[in-house]
Structures are given as C-alpha cells and as structure tokens.
mmCIF file of N, CA and C in Angstrom:
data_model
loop_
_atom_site.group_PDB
_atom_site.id
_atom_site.type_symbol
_atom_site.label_atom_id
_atom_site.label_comp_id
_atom_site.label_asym_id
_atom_site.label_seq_id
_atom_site.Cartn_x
_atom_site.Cartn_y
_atom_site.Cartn_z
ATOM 1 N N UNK D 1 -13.946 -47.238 -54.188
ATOM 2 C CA UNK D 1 -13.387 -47.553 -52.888
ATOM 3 C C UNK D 1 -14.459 -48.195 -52.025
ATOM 4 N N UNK D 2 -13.988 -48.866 -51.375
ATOM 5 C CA UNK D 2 -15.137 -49.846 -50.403
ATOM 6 C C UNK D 2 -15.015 -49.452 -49.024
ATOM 7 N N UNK D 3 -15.732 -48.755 -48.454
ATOM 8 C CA UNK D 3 -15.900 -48.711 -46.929
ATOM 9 C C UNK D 3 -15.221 -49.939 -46.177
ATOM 10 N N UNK D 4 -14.711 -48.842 -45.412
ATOM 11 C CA UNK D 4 -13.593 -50.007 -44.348
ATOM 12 C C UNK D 4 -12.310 -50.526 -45.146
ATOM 13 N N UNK D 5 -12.457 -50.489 -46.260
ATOM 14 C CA UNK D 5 -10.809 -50.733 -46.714
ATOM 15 C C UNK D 5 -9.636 -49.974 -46.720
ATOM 16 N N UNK D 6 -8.554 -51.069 -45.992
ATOM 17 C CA UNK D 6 -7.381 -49.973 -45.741
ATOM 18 C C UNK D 6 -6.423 -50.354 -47.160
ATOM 19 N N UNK D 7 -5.158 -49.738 -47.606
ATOM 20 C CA UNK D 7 -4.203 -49.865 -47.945
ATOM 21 C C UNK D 7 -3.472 -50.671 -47.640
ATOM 22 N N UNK D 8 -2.919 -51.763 -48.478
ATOM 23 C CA UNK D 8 -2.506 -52.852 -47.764
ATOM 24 C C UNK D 8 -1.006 -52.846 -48.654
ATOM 25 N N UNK D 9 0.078 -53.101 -47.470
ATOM 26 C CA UNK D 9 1.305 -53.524 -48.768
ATOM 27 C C UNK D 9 1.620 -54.836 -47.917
ATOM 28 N N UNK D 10 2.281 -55.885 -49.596
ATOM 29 C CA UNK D 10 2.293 -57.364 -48.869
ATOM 30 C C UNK D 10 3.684 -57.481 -49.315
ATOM 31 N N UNK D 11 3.807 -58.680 -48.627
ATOM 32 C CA UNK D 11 5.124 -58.757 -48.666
ATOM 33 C C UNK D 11 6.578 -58.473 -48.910
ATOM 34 N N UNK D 12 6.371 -57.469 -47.544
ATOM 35 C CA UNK D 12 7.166 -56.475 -47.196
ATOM 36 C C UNK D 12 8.626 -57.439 -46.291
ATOM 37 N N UNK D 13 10.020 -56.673 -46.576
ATOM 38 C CA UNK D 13 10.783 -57.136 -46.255
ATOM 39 C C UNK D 13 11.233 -56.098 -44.981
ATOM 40 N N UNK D 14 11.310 -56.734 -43.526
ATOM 41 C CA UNK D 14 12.034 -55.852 -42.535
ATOM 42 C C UNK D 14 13.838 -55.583 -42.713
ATOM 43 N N UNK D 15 13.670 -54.416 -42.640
ATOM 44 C CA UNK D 15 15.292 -54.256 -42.452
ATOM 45 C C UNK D 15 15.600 -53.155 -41.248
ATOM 46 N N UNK D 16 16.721 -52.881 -40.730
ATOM 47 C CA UNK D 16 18.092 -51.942 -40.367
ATOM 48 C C UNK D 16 17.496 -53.091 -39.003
ATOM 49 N N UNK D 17 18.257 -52.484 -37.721
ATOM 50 C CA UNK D 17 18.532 -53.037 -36.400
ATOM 51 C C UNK D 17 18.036 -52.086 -35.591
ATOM 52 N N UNK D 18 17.907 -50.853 -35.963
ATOM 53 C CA UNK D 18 17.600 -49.712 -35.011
ATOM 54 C C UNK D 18 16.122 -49.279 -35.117
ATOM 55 N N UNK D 19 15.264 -48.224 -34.384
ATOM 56 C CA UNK D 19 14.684 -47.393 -34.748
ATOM 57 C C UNK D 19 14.595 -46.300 -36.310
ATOM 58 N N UNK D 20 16.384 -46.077 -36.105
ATOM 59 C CA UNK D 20 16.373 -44.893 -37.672
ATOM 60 C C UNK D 20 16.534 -45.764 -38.869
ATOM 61 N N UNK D 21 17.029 -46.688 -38.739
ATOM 62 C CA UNK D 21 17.436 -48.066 -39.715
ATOM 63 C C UNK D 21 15.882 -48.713 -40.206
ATOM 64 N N UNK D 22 14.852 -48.873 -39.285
ATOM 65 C CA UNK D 22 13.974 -49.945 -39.919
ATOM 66 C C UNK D 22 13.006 -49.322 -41.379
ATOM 67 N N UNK D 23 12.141 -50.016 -41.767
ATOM 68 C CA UNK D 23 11.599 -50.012 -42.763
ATOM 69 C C UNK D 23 10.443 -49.248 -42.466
ATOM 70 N N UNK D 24 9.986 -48.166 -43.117
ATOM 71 C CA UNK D 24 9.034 -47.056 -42.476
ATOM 72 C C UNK D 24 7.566 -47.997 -43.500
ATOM 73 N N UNK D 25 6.884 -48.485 -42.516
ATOM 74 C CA UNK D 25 5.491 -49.162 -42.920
ATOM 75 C C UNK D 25 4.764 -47.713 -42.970
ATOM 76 N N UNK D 26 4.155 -47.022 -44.275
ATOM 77 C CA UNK D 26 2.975 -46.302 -45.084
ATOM 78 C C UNK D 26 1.398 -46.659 -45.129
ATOM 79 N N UNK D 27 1.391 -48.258 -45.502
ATOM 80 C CA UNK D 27 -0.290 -48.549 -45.086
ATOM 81 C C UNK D 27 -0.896 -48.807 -44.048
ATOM 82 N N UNK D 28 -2.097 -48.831 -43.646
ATOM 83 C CA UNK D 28 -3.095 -49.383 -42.701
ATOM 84 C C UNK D 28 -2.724 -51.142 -42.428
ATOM 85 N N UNK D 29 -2.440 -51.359 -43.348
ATOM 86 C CA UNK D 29 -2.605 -52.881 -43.302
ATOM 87 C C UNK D 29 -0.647 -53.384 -44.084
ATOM 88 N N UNK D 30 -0.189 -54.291 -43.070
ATOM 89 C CA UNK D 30 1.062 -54.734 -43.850
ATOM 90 C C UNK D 30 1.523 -55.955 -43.674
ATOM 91 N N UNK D 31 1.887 -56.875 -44.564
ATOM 92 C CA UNK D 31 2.344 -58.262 -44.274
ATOM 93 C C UNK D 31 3.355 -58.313 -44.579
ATOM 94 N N UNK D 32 4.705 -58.589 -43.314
ATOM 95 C CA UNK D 32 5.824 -58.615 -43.457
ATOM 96 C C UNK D 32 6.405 -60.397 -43.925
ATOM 97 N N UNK D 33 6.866 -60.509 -44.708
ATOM 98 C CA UNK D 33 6.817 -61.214 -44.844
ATOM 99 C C UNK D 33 8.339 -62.259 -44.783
ATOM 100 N N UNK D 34 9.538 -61.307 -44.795
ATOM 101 C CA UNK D 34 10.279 -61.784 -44.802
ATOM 102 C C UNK D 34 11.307 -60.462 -43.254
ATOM 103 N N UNK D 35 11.524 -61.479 -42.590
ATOM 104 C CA UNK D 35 12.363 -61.205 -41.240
ATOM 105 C C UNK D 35 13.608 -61.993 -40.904
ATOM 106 N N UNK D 36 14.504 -60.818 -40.949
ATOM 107 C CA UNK D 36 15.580 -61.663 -41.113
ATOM 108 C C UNK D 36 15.984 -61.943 -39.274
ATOM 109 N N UNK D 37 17.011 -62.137 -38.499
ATOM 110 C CA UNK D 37 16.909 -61.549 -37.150
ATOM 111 C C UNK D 37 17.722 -60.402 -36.813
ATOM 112 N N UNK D 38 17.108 -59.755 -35.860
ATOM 113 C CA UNK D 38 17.189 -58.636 -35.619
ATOM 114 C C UNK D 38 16.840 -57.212 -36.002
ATOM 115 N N UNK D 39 16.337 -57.624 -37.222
ATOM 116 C CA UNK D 39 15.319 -56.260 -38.140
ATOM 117 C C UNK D 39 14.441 -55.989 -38.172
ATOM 118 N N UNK D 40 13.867 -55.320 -38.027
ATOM 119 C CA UNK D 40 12.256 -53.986 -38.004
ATOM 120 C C UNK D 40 11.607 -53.429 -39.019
ATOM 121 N N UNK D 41 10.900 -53.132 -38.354
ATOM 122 C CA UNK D 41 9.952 -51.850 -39.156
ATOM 123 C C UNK D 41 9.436 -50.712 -38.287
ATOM 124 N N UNK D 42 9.216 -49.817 -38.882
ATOM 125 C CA UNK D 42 8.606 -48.471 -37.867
ATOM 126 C C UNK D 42 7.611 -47.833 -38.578
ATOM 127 N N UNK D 43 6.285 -47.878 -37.213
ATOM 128 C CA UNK D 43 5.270 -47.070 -37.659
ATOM 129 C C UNK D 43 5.047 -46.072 -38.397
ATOM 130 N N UNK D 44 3.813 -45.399 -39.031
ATOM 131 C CA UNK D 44 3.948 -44.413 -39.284
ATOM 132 C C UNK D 44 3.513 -43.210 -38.673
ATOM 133 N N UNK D 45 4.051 -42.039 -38.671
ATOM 134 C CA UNK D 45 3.800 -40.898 -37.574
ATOM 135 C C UNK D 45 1.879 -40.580 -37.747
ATOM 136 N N UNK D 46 1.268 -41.235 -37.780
ATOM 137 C CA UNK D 46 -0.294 -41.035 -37.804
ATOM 138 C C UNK D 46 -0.288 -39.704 -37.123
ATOM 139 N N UNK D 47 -1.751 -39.277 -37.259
ATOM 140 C CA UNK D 47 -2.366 -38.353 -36.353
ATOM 141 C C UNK D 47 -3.172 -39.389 -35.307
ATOM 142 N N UNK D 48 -3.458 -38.342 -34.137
ATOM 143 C CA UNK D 48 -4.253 -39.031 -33.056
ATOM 144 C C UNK D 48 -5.343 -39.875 -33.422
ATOM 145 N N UNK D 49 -6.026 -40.700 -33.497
ATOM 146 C CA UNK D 49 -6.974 -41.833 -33.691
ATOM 147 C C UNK D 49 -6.927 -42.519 -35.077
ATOM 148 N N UNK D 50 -5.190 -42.670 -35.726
ATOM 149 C CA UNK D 50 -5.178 -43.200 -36.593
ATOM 150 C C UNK D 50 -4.990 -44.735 -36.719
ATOM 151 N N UNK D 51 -4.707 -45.666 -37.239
ATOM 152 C CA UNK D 51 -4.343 -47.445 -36.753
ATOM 153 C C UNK D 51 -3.825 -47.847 -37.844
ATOM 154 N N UNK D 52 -3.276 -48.651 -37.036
ATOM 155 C CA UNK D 52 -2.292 -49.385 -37.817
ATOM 156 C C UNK D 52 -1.860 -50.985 -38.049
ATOM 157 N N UNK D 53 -2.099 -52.021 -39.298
ATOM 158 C CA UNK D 53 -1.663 -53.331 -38.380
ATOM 159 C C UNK D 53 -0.553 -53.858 -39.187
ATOM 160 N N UNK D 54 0.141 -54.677 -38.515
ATOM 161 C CA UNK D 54 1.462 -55.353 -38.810
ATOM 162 C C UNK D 54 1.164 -57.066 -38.393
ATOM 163 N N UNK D 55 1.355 -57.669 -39.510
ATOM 164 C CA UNK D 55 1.790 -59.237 -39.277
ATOM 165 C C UNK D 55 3.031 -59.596 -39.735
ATOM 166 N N UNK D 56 3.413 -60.493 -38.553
ATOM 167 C CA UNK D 56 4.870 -60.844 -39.476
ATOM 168 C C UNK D 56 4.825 -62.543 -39.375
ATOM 169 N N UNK D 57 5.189 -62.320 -41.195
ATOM 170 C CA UNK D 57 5.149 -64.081 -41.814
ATOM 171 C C UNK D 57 6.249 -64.574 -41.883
ATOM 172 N N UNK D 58 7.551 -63.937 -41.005
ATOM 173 C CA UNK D 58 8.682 -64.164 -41.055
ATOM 174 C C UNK D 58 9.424 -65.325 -40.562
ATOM 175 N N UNK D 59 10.212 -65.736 -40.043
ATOM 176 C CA UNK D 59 10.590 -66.865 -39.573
ATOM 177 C C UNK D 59 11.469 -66.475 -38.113
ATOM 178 N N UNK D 60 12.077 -65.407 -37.943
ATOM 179 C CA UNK D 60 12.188 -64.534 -37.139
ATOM 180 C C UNK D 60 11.113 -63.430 -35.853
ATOM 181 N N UNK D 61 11.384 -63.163 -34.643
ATOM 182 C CA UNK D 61 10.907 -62.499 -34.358
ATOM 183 C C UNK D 61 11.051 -60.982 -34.693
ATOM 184 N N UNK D 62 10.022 -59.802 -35.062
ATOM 185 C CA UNK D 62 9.655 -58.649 -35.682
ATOM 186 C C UNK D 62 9.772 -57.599 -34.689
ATOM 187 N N UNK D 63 10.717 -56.766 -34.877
ATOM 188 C CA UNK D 63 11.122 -55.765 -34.375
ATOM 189 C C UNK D 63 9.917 -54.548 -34.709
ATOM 190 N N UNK D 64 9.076 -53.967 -34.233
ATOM 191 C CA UNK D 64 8.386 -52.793 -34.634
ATOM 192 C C UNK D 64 8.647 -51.725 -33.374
ATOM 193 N N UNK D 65 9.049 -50.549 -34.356
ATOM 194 C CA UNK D 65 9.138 -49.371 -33.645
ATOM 195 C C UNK D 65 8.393 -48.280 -33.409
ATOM 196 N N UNK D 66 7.540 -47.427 -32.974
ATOM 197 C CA UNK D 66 7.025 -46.571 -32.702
ATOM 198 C C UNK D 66 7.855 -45.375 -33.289
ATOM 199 N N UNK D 67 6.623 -43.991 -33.721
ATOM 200 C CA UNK D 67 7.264 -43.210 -34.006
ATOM 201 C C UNK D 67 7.622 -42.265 -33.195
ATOM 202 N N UNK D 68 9.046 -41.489 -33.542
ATOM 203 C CA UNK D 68 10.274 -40.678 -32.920
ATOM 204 C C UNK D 68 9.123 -40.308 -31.713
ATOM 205 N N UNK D 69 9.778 -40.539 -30.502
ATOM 206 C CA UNK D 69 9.206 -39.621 -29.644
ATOM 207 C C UNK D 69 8.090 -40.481 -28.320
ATOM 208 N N UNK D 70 7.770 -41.409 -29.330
ATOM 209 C CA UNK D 70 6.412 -42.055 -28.850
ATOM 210 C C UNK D 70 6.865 -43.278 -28.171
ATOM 211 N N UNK D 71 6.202 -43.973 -27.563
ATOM 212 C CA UNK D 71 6.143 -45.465 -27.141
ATOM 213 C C UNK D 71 4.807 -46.825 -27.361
ATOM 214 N N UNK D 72 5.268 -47.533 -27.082
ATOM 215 C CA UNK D 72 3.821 -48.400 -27.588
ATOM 216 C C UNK D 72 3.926 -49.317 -26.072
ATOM 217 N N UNK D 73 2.629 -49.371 -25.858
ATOM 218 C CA UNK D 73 1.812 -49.703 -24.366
ATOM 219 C C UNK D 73 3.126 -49.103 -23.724
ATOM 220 N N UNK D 74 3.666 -50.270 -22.486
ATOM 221 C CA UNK D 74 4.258 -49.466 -21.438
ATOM 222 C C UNK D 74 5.783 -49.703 -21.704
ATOM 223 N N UNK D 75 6.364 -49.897 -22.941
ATOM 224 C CA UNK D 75 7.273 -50.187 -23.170
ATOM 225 C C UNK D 75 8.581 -48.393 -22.925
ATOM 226 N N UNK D 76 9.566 -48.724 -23.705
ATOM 227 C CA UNK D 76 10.778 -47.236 -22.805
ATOM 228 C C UNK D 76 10.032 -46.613 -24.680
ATOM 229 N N UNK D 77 10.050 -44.945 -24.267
ATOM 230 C CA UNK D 77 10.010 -44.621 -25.038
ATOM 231 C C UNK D 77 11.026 -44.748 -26.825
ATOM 232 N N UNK D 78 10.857 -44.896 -27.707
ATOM 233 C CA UNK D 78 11.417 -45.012 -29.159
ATOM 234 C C UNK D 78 11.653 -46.556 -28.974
ATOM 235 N N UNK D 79 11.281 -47.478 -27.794
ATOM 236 C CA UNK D 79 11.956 -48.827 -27.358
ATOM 237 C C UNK D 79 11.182 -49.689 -28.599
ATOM 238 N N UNK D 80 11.500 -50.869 -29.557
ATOM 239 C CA UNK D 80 10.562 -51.762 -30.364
ATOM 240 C C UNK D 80 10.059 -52.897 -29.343
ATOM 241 N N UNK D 81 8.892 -53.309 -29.887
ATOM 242 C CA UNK D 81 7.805 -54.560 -29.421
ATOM 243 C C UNK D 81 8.151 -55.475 -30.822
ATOM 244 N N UNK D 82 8.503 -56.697 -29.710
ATOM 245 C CA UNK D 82 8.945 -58.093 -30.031
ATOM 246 C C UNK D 82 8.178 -58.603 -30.813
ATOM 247 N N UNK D 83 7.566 -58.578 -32.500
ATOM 248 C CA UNK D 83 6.360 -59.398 -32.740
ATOM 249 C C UNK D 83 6.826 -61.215 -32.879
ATOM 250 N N UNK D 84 6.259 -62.105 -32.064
ATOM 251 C CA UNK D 84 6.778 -63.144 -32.945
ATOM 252 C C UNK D 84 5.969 -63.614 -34.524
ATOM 253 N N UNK D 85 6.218 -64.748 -34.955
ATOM 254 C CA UNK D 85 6.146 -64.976 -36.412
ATOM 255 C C UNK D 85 4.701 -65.354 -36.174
ATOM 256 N N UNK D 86 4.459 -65.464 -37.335
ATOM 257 C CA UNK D 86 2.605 -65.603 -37.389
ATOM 258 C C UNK D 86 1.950 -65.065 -36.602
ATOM 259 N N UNK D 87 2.154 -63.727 -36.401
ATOM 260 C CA UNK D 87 1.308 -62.991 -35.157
ATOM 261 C C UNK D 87 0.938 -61.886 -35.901
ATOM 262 N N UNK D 88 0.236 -61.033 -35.346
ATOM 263 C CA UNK D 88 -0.190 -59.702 -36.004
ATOM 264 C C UNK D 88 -0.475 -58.520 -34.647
ATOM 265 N N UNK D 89 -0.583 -57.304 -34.747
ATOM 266 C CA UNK D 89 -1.128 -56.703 -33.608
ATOM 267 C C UNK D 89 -1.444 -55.152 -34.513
ATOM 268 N N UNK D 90 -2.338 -54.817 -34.169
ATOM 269 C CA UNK D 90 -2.992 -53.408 -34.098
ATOM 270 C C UNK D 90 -2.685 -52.604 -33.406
ATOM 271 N N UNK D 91 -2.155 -51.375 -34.130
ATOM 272 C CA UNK D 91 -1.623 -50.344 -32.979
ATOM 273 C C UNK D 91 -2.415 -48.984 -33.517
ATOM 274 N N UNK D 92 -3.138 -48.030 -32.271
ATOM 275 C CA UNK D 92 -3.325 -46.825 -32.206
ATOM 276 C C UNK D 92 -2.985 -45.833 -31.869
ATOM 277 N N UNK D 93 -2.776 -44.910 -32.389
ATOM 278 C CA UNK D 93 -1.968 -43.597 -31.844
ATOM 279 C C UNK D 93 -2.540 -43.023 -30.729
ATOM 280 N N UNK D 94 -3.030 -43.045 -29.427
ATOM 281 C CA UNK D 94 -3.670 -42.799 -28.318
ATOM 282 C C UNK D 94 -3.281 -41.002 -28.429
ATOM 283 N N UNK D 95 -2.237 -40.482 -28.406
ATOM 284 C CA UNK D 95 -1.820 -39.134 -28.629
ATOM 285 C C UNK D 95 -0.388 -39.503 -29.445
ATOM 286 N N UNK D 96 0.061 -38.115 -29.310
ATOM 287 C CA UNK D 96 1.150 -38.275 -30.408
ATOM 288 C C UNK D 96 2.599 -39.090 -29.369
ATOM 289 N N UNK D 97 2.525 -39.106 -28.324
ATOM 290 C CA UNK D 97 3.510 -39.602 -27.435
ATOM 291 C C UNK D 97 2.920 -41.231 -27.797
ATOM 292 N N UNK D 98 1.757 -41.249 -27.235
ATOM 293 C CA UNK D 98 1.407 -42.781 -26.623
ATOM 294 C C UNK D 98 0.915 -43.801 -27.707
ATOM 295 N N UNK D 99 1.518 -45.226 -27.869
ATOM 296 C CA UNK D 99 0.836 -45.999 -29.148
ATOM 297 C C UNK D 99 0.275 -47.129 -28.314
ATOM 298 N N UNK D 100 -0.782 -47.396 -28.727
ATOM 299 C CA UNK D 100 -1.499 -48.760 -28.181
ATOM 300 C C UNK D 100 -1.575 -49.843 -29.087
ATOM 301 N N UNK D 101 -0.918 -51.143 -28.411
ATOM 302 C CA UNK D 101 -1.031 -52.107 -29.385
ATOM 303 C C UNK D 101 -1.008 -53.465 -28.805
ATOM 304 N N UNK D 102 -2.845 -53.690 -29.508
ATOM 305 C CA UNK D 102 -3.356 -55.143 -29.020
ATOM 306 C C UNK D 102 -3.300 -56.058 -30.273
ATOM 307 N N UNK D 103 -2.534 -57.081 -29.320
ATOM 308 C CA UNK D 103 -1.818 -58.261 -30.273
ATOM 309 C C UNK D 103 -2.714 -59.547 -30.260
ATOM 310 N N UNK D 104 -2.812 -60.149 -31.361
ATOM 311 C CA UNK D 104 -3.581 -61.300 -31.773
ATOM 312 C C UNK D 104 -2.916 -62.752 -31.052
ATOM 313 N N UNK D 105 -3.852 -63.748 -31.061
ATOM 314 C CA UNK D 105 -3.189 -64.800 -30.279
ATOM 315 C C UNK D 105 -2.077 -65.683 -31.323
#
C-alpha cells in the first residue's frame, strides 16, 4: 500500500432521483462517469475527519447527497449539491450532522 492512497472506484454509474434511491459511493476517490438527468449518488456515512471526492464525467449535472441526517455546507439538511460535469469537489465530515465540500474550478 502506498501512503496517501485512497480507494478509487471508476466509472461509476449515478442512479435513483432521491436521497434513498441514489448510488451509495464506498471509496475515497470516485469517477462518475455516466449521469443520466436527475440522478445521484450519496456519500458515505464516514466518521468525523473522514473525506471524500466525487467527479462527475457525466454529461448531466450530479446530484450528491449527504448522509441521512447531515447536510453539506449551508445547503437544507438530507438536501443534494448540484455537481456540474467535469467538476469534482471534496467533501469532509466536519461532525456527523455537518459535511464540507470544496469544489474544484
């Protein structure tokens, strides 16, 4: 194993429309690759100072959800963040309520 390497799954397909519907992302690292519109993915329930990143290579904008309970920056709680296509963003579990997530240009 190499220091600093995360788990990566690639080309990952988003699905459902909802929070309970989307595709539960497992690694550190994930490239979505196919987005259809209106479909997601949802974090995984980390512990406190865990991270997480999501790119989507989709053609669609990327629904990502936070886990049950939580929110990401100041969005409504269980609410998803809009990724558009060729973007990526890093999210941290700040506590088990709060997710932080700084997005790439």
């Amino acid at each position: 194993m190499n220091i600093g390497t995360q788990d990566t799954s690639a080309s990952l397909t988003a699905t459902g429309t909802t929070q309970a519907t989307a595709l539960l992302l497992f690694n550190g690292l994930n490239f979505i690759g196919t987005v259809a519109s209106g479909t997601g993915v949802l974090l995984f329930p980390g512990d406190v100072g865990t991270s997480q990143t999501v790119y989507n290579a989709g053609a669609n904008a990327l629904k990502v959800y936070p886990t049950s309970g939580a929110k990401i920056n100041g969005l409504t709680t269980n609410g998803a963040m809009l990724l558009a296509p060729n973007t990526a963003v890093h999210f941290w579990n700040v506590t088990s309520t709060q997710t932080v997530g700084i997005l790439s240009a």
